[in-house]
């Protein structure tokens, strides 16, 4: 099946798109980090979407069409009317065919072809750290304990593209209530699976500080928008979207929405995340969607809606200010 070969953003030599001084500083930084030039080129350039033409391959290869982890029991779950915006929902084909999941590939349209060996069932998740009631449960057990619903959220990648996706899951706050955080817990650290035999991307980027990790402040994790997610489009998560369990944090850039989670830990210190370790000036910990703060190498003022190709204005907190602005107002 012929398809348009896309030259991804990271293919562009960084010195062509970065002011020289930033380039030099980053080089020094990466050298100090022990990362080579390859890490520089492939590592910190997560995309420059205006050079991309969207091409979702028509037919996913067998094995990638989502022998999803959790059984399809209960799907589709009822949609929460509070999260049902009057905007066009992106075509499912795009949400499941245009993916950032570097454990498999840096080419978004290739990810779903490369997930065949990824075993997502059975799947245990460890939830612990500074909590009174740590647990180690299967995703099925967790789902059975939680109030599951569907929510339509806007999703905005730091690379300036966006989608509108119906996710299925439960609020992180409900899970935190169950595990009872200790007072000294200040952050939640999330960790993705790391099985190089099941995911070819690890070997392609050996200098990355795997596994993929992310984090939220405790008050961000408690915010009612923060969704522990097990499905999309009324079905269990496809592997390429982070089966069987991932986060969706809709007011932050997409890289905070960590996929295929094996561990959640409550900690006192702000955790080091994969992207922040690679390029703190480009992918900082907080990473709230903000049209007024450009990425060092591109504007964040607008975004390309992937399935329509329309360019629309980016909104502060991705439009979720009513829920989250108070978290960031300096009282
Ligand atoms: N483990 C892991 N989680 C990840 C990523 C990744 O490469 N690995 N990419 C992030 C980025 S940059 C984005 S935009 C979203 C993409 O999610 P989607 O493919 O479901 O749209 O996943 C995020 N979570
Ligand atoms: Mo992203």
Coordinates of C-alpha atoms and ligand atoms in Angstrom, one line a residue:
X1 CA 0.0 0.0 0.0
X2 CA 1.8 3.1 -1.1
X3 CA 1.8 5.9 1.3
X4 CA 3.3 9.4 1.5
X5 CA 6.7 9.2 3.0
X6 CA 6.9 11.8 5.6
X7 CA 10.0 13.4 6.7
X8 CA 9.5 13.7 10.4
X9 CA 10.5 16.9 12.3
X10 CA 13.4 15.2 13.9
X11 CA 15.0 14.6 10.6
X12 CA 15.7 18.3 10.1
X13 CA 19.3 19.0 11.2
X14 CA 18.9 20.8 14.4
X15 CA 21.3 23.6 13.5
X16 CA 19.0 24.6 10.7
X17 CA 16.0 25.3 12.9
X18 CA 17.7 26.4 16.2
X19 CA 19.4 29.6 16.9
X20 CA 23.1 28.9 17.0
X21 CA 23.5 29.8 20.7
X22 CA 20.7 27.5 21.8
X23 CA 22.2 24.8 19.6
X24 CA 25.6 25.2 21.2
X25 CA 24.3 25.3 24.7
X26 CA 22.3 22.2 24.1
X27 CA 25.2 20.5 22.7
X28 CA 27.2 21.2 25.8
X29 CA 24.3 20.1 27.9
X30 CA 24.0 16.8 26.1
X31 CA 27.7 16.2 26.2
X32 CA 27.6 16.7 29.9
X33 CA 24.7 14.3 30.1
X34 CA 26.8 11.8 28.2
X35 CA 24.6 11.9 25.2
X36 CA 26.2 11.8 21.7
X37 CA 25.3 13.8 18.6
X38 CA 22.8 11.1 17.7
X39 CA 21.0 11.8 20.9
X40 CA 21.0 15.4 20.0
X41 CA 19.4 15.0 16.6
X42 CA 17.0 12.3 17.3
X43 CA 16.5 13.1 20.9
X44 CA 15.3 16.7 21.4
X45 CA 13.5 17.3 18.2
X46 CA 10.1 15.8 18.9
X47 CA 8.7 17.4 15.8
X48 CA 8.1 20.4 13.7
X49 CA 4.7 19.7 12.5
X50 CA 4.4 22.3 9.8
X51 CA 6.7 20.2 7.7
X52 CA 4.4 17.2 8.0
X53 CA 1.7 16.0 5.7
X54 CA -0.7 13.8 7.4
X55 CA -0.8 10.3 6.0
X56 CA -2.4 7.6 8.0
X57 CA -1.9 4.3 6.3
X58 CA -5.2 2.8 5.3
X59 CA -4.8 -0.7 6.5
X60 CA -3.1 -1.6 9.8
X61 CA -1.1 -4.8 9.6
X62 CA -2.4 -7.8 11.4
X63 CA -1.5 -8.0 15.0
X64 CA -1.7 -4.3 15.4
X65 CA -5.4 -4.0 15.3
X66 CA -5.6 -4.2 19.0
X67 CA -6.0 -7.4 20.7
X68 CA -6.5 -5.0 23.6
X69 CA -5.5 -5.9 27.0
X70 CA -8.5 -5.4 29.2
X71 CA -11.5 -7.3 28.0
X72 CA -14.1 -5.3 26.2
X73 CA -16.5 -5.9 29.0
X74 CA -18.7 -2.9 29.8
X75 CA -17.8 -0.9 26.7
X76 CA -18.9 1.5 25.6
X77 CA -19.4 3.3 28.9
X78 CA -21.8 6.2 29.3
X79 CA -20.5 9.6 28.3
X80 CA -20.2 12.2 31.0
X81 CA -22.3 15.1 29.7
X82 CA -19.9 17.6 31.4
X83 CA -17.2 16.5 29.0
X84 CA -19.0 16.4 25.7
X85 CA -17.9 19.6 23.9
X86 CA -19.7 20.8 20.8
X87 CA -16.7 20.2 18.6
X88 CA -16.0 17.6 15.9
X89 CA -14.6 14.4 17.3
X90 CA -11.5 13.4 15.4
X91 CA -11.8 10.4 13.1
X92 CA -10.8 7.2 15.0
X93 CA -8.6 6.2 12.2
X94 CA -6.4 9.3 13.0
X95 CA -6.3 8.8 16.7
X96 CA -5.3 5.2 16.3
X97 CA -3.0 5.7 13.3
X98 CA -1.0 8.8 14.1
X99 CA 0.8 8.1 17.4
X100 CA 3.7 9.3 19.4
X101 CA 5.0 6.2 21.2
X102 CA 8.8 6.3 20.9
X103 CA 9.2 2.8 22.5
X104 CA 8.0 1.6 19.0
X105 CA 8.9 4.3 16.5
X106 CA 9.5 8.0 16.1
X107 CA 7.4 7.8 12.9
X108 CA 3.8 8.3 14.0
X109 CA 2.1 6.4 11.2
X110 CA 4.4 3.4 11.8
X111 CA 3.7 2.8 15.5
X112 CA 0.6 0.7 15.0
X113 CA 2.4 -1.6 12.6
X114 CA 5.1 -2.3 15.2
X115 CA 3.0 -3.2 18.2
X116 CA 2.4 -6.8 17.3
X117 CA 4.8 -8.4 19.8
X118 CA 3.7 -6.1 22.7
X119 CA 2.0 -8.2 25.3
X120 CA -0.6 -6.1 27.1
X121 CA -2.5 -8.8 28.9
X122 CA -2.1 -9.9 31.6
X123 CA -0.9 -6.6 33.0
X124 CA -0.1 -5.7 36.6
X125 CA 0.2 -2.2 37.8
X126 CA 2.0 -1.3 41.1
X127 CA 0.6 1.7 43.0
X128 CA 2.6 2.7 46.0
X129 CA 5.3 4.9 47.4
X130 CA 4.1 7.3 50.1
X131 CA 0.6 5.8 50.6
X132 CA -1.2 4.1 53.4
X133 CA -2.7 1.4 51.2
X134 CA -0.3 0.4 48.4
X135 CA -1.7 -2.1 45.8
X136 CA -0.5 -4.4 43.1
X137 CA -3.5 -5.2 40.8
X138 CA -4.3 -6.3 37.4
X139 CA -5.9 -3.7 35.1
X140 CA -9.1 -5.7 35.2
X141 CA -9.2 -5.6 39.0
X142 CA -8.6 -1.8 39.0
X143 CA -11.3 -1.2 36.4
X144 CA -13.7 -3.3 38.5
X145 CA -13.0 -1.0 41.5
X146 CA -13.5 2.3 39.7
X147 CA -16.3 4.4 38.3
X148 CA -15.7 4.2 34.6
X149 CA -17.1 6.8 32.2
X150 CA -16.4 8.3 28.8
X151 CA -15.2 11.9 28.3
X152 CA -14.5 13.8 25.2
X153 CA -11.3 15.8 25.6
X154 CA -9.2 18.0 23.4
X155 CA -5.7 16.7 23.1
X156 CA -2.8 19.0 22.2
X157 CA 0.7 17.7 21.4
X158 CA 3.7 20.0 22.0
X159 CA 4.4 19.6 18.3
X160 CA 1.4 21.8 17.6
X161 CA -1.1 19.3 16.4
X162 CA -4.3 18.3 18.1
X163 CA -7.2 15.9 18.2
X164 CA -10.5 15.6 19.9
X165 CA -10.8 12.1 21.4
X166 CA -13.5 10.2 23.4
X167 CA -11.5 8.5 26.2
X168 CA -12.8 5.9 28.7
X169 CA -11.5 5.9 32.2
X170 CA -11.8 7.1 35.8
X171 CA -10.6 10.2 37.6
X172 CA -7.1 9.8 39.2
X173 CA -8.6 11.4 42.3
X174 CA -10.8 8.4 42.9
X175 CA -7.7 6.1 42.9
X176 CA -5.8 8.5 45.2
X177 CA -8.8 8.3 47.7
X178 CA -8.4 4.5 47.8
X179 CA -4.7 4.4 48.3
X180 CA -4.7 7.2 50.9
X181 CA -1.7 9.5 50.3
X182 CA 0.6 10.2 53.2
X183 CA 1.0 13.9 54.0
X184 CA 4.5 14.0 52.8
X185 CA 3.5 12.9 49.3
X186 CA 4.0 15.9 46.9
X187 CA 4.2 14.3 43.4
X188 CA 3.0 11.2 41.5
X189 CA 5.7 9.6 39.4
X190 CA 4.5 7.4 36.5
X191 CA 6.6 4.7 34.8
X192 CA 6.0 3.0 31.4
X193 CA 6.9 -0.7 30.6
X194 CA 10.4 -1.4 29.4
X195 CA 10.6 -4.6 27.3
X196 CA 13.0 -4.1 24.4
X197 CA 12.1 -7.6 23.1
X198 CA 8.6 -6.4 22.5
X199 CA 9.1 -2.9 21.3
X200 CA 11.7 -2.0 18.6
X201 CA 12.1 1.6 19.5
X202 CA 14.2 1.1 22.6
X203 CA 17.1 -0.2 20.4
X204 CA 16.7 2.7 18.0
X205 CA 17.3 5.3 20.7
X206 CA 19.7 3.5 23.1
X207 CA 20.9 6.7 24.7
X208 CA 17.4 7.7 25.9
X209 CA 16.9 7.5 29.7
X210 CA 14.3 4.7 29.5
X211 CA 11.9 3.8 30.8
X212 CA 9.6 6.7 29.8
X213 CA 8.6 8.4 33.0
X214 CA 6.3 11.3 33.8
X215 CA 5.0 13.1 36.8
X216 CA 2.3 15.4 38.2
X217 CA 2.1 17.5 41.3
X218 CA -0.3 16.1 43.8
X219 CA -2.8 18.9 43.3
X220 CA -2.6 18.3 39.5
X221 CA -3.2 14.5 40.0
X222 CA -6.2 15.3 42.2
X223 CA -7.7 17.7 39.7
X224 CA -11.0 16.3 38.4
X225 CA -9.8 16.4 34.8
X226 CA -6.9 14.0 35.3
X227 CA -8.1 10.8 33.8
X228 CA -6.6 7.3 34.3
X229 CA -7.5 5.9 30.9
X230 CA -8.3 2.4 29.7
X231 CA -10.2 3.0 26.5
X232 CA -11.0 5.2 23.5
X233 CA -13.9 5.4 21.0
X234 CA -15.9 3.1 23.2
X235 CA -13.4 0.3 23.2
X236 CA -10.4 -0.8 25.3
X237 CA -7.2 1.1 24.4
X238 CA -5.4 -0.1 21.3
X239 CA -1.8 -1.0 21.9
X240 CA -0.5 2.0 19.9
X241 CA -2.5 4.4 22.2
X242 CA -1.0 3.0 25.4
X243 CA -2.8 -0.2 26.3
X244 CA -3.9 -1.3 28.7
X245 CA -3.7 1.8 30.9
X246 CA -2.4 5.4 30.5
X247 CA -2.9 8.9 31.7
X248 CA -4.7 11.7 29.9
X249 CA -4.0 15.2 31.3
X250 CA -5.8 17.4 28.8
X251 CA -4.6 20.9 29.9
X252 CA -0.9 19.8 29.4
X253 CA 1.0 18.9 26.3
X254 CA 0.6 15.4 25.2
X255 CA 3.9 14.1 26.4
X256 CA 2.6 14.3 30.0
X257 CA -0.1 11.7 29.0
X258 CA 2.1 8.7 29.6
X259 CA 1.2 5.4 28.1
X260 CA 1.3 1.7 29.1
X261 CA 1.9 2.4 32.8
X262 CA 3.4 -0.3 35.1
X263 CA 3.9 1.8 38.2
X264 CA 2.5 4.9 40.0
X265 CA 4.5 6.1 43.0
X266 CA 3.8 8.9 45.4
X267 CA 7.0 10.8 46.2
X268 CA 8.3 13.9 47.9
X269 CA 10.6 15.2 45.2
X270 CA 9.6 16.4 41.7
X271 CA 10.5 13.3 39.6
X272 CA 12.9 13.5 36.7
X273 CA 11.0 12.7 33.5
X274 CA 12.3 11.3 30.3
X275 CA 11.6 14.4 28.3
X276 CA 12.8 16.9 30.9
X277 CA 16.0 14.9 31.2
X278 CA 16.6 15.1 27.5
X279 CA 15.7 18.8 27.0
X280 CA 14.5 20.8 30.0
X281 CA 14.2 24.0 28.0
X282 CA 11.9 22.3 25.5
X283 CA 9.9 19.8 27.5
X284 CA 9.7 21.1 31.1
X285 CA 8.0 19.3 33.9
X286 CA 5.0 21.7 34.1
X287 CA 4.2 21.9 30.4
X288 CA 0.8 23.5 30.5
X289 CA -0.6 24.3 27.1
X290 CA 0.0 28.0 26.5
X291 CA -0.2 29.8 23.2
X292 CA 1.8 32.7 24.5
X293 CA 4.9 30.7 25.4
X294 CA 6.6 29.5 22.2
X295 CA 8.6 26.3 22.1
X296 CA 12.2 27.3 21.6
X297 CA 11.9 26.2 18.0
X298 CA 8.3 26.9 17.0
X299 CA 5.3 28.9 17.9
X300 CA 2.6 27.5 20.1
X301 CA 0.0 30.1 19.0
X302 CA -1.9 27.7 16.7
X303 CA -2.3 24.0 16.2
X304 CA -3.2 21.7 13.3
X305 CA -6.2 19.6 13.9
X306 CA -4.9 16.3 12.5
X307 CA -7.9 14.8 10.8
X308 CA -9.3 18.0 9.2
X309 CA -6.0 19.7 8.6
X310 CA -7.5 22.9 9.9
X311 CA -5.3 25.3 11.8
X312 CA -7.0 26.7 14.9
X313 CA -5.9 29.0 17.7
X314 CA -4.4 27.3 20.7
X315 CA -6.2 28.1 24.0
X316 CA -4.5 28.7 27.3
X317 CA -4.7 25.4 29.3
X318 CA -6.1 23.9 26.1
X319 CA -9.4 25.5 27.0
X320 CA -9.6 24.0 30.5
X321 CA -8.8 27.1 32.5
X322 CA -12.1 26.9 34.4
X323 CA -10.8 23.7 36.0
X324 CA -7.1 24.4 36.4
X325 CA -6.2 28.1 36.3
X326 CA -6.5 28.2 40.0
X327 CA -3.7 25.7 40.4
X328 CA -1.3 28.2 38.8
X329 CA -2.4 31.5 40.2
X330 CA 0.2 32.8 42.6
X331 CA -1.9 33.3 45.7
Ligands
LIG1 N1 5.4 5.7 27.1 C1 5.1 6.7 26.3 N2 4.1 7.5 26.5 C2 3.8 8.6 25.7 C3 4.7 8.9 24.6 C4 5.8 8.0 24.4 O1 6.6 8.1 23.4 N3 5.9 6.9 25.2 N4 4.4 9.9 23.8 C5 3.6 11.0 24.3 C6 3.3 12.0 23.4 S1 4.5 13.1 22.8 C7 2.0 12.2 22.9 S2 1.5 13.4 21.9 C8 0.9 11.2 23.3 C9 0.3 10.6 22.1 O2 -0.8 9.8 22.4 P1 -1.7 9.1 21.3 O3 -0.8 8.4 20.4 O4 -2.7 8.3 22.0 O5 -2.4 10.3 20.5 O6 1.4 10.1 24.1 C10 2.4 10.5 25.1 N5 2.7 9.4 25.9
LIG2 MO1 3.4 14.9 22.0

